[in-house]
Coordinates of C-alpha atoms in Angstrom, one line a residue:
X1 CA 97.7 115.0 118.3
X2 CA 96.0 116.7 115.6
X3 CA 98.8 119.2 114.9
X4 CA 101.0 115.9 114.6
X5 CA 99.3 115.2 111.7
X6 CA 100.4 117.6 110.0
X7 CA 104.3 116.9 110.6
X8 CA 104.3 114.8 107.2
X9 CA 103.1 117.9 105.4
X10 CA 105.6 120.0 106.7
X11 CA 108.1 117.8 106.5
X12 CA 107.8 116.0 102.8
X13 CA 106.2 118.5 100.6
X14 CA 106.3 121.6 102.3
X15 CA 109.8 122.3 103.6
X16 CA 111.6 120.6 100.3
X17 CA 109.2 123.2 98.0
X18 CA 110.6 126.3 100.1
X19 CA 114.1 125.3 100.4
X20 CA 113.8 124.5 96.6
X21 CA 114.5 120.5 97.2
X22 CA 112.6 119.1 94.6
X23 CA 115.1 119.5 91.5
X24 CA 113.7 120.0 87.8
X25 CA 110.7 118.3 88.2
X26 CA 108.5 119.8 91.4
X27 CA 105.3 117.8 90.8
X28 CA 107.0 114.4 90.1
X29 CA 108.7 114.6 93.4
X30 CA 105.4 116.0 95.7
X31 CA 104.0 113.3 94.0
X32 CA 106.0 110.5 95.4
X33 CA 106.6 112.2 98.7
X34 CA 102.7 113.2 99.1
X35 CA 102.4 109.0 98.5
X36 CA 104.4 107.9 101.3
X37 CA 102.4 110.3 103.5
X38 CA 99.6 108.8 102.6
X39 CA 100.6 105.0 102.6
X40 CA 102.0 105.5 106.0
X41 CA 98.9 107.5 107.5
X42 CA 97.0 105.1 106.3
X43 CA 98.9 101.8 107.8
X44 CA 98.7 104.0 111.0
X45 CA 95.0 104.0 111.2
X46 CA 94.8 100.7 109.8
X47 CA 97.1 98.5 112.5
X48 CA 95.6 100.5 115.8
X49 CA 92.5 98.2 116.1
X50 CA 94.6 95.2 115.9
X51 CA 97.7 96.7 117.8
X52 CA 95.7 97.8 120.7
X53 CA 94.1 94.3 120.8
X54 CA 97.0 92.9 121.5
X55 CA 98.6 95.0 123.3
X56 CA 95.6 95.7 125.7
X57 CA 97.7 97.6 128.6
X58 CA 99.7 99.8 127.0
X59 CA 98.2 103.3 127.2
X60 CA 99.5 104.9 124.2
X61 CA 97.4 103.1 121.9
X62 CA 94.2 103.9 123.4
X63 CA 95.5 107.4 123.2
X64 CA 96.3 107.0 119.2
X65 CA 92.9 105.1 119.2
X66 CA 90.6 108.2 120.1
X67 CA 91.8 109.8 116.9
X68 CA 91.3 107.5 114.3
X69 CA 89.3 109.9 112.7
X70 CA 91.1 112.6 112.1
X71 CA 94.1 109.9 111.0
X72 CA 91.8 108.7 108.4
X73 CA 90.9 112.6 107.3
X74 CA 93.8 113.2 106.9
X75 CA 94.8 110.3 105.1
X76 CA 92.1 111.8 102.7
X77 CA 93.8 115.4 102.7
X78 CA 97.3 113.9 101.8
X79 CA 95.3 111.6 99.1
X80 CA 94.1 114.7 97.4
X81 CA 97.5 116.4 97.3
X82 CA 98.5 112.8 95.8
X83 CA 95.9 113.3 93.2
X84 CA 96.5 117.1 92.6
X85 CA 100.5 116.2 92.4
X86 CA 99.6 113.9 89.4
X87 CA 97.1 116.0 87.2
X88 CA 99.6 119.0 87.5
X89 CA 102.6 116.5 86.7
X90 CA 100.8 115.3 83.8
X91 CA 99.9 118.9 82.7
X92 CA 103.6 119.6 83.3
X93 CA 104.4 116.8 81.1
X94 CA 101.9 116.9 78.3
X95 CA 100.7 119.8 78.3
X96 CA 96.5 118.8 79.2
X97 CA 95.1 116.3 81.3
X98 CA 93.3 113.6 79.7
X99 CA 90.7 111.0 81.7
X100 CA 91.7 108.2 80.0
X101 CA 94.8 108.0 82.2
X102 CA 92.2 106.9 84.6
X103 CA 92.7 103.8 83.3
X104 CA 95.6 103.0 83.4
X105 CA 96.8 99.3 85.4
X106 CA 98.8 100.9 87.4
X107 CA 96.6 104.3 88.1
X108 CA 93.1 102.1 88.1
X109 CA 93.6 100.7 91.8
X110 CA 94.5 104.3 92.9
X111 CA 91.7 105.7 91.6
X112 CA 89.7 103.0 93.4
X113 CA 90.9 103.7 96.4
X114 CA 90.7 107.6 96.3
X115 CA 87.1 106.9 95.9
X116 CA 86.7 104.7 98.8
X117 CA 88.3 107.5 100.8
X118 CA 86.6 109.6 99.6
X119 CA 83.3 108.2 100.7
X120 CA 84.7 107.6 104.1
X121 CA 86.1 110.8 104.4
X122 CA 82.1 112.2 103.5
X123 CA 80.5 110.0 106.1
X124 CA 83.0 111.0 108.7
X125 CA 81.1 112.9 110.6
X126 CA 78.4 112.9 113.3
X127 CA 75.6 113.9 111.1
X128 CA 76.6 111.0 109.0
X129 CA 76.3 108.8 111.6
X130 CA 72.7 109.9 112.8
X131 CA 71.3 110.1 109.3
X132 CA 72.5 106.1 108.4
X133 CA 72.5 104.8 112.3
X134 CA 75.2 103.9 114.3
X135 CA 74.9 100.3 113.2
X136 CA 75.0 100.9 109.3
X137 CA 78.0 103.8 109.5
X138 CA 80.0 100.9 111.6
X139 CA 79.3 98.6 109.1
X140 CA 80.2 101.4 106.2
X141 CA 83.6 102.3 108.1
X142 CA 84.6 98.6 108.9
X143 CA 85.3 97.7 104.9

């Protein structure tokens, strides 16, 4: 399951870059196709709780289930590349990369939500969970 993960990557950023895919602009189009690997990991590891609720009996999502956290770290990883495909397509476009972008309505709620992963992503671990008990990591990982 693991190695599945990593299909997207192959797929959507790193077969189009070696087969030379991506047309004039390299970064603009990593950064939409690293987006769409993230959006989708991340409704993945968001609908298992409920689908598997609901659909009690069927086997493969408790299968899925057991690996909700490598789905969400990677959901992280591809985030990363997201954010990485836009500073290099700004520098490809302007020439510097300037924090006010930041800002931005449309980049703001991106920026939120890279955060949010990214403290997710740092408490994903069992050290985490020890250090802040089981109850209060839950109650982190819930929201």
């Amino acid at each position: 399951m693991k190695t599945l993960l990593t299909l997207p990557a192959l797929f959507f950023l790193l077969l189009p870059a070696v087969m030379g895919w991506l047309g004039d602009k390299p970064w603009k189009q990593l950064l939409l196709n690293s987006g769409y690997c993230t959006v989708g990991l991340l409704c993945l590891s968001l609908i298992l709780s409920p689908v598997s609720k609901h659909f009690p009996k069927v086997q493969l999502f408790k299968k899925i289930k057991r690996y909700r956290r490598e789905i969400g770290l990677s959901v992280f990883f591809y985030a990363c590349f997201h954010f990485f495909s836009y500073v290099m397509r700004s520098f490809e476009k302007r020439g510097m990369f300037e924090f006010k972008y930041f800002f931005h309505p449309v980049i703001a709620p991106g920026v939120i939500a890279f955060i949010i992963l990214l403290i997710l992503a740092l408490t994903s671990n069992d050290r985490s969970i020890q250090a802040m008990g089981y109850k209060k990591w839950k109650h982190l990982h819930r929201y």
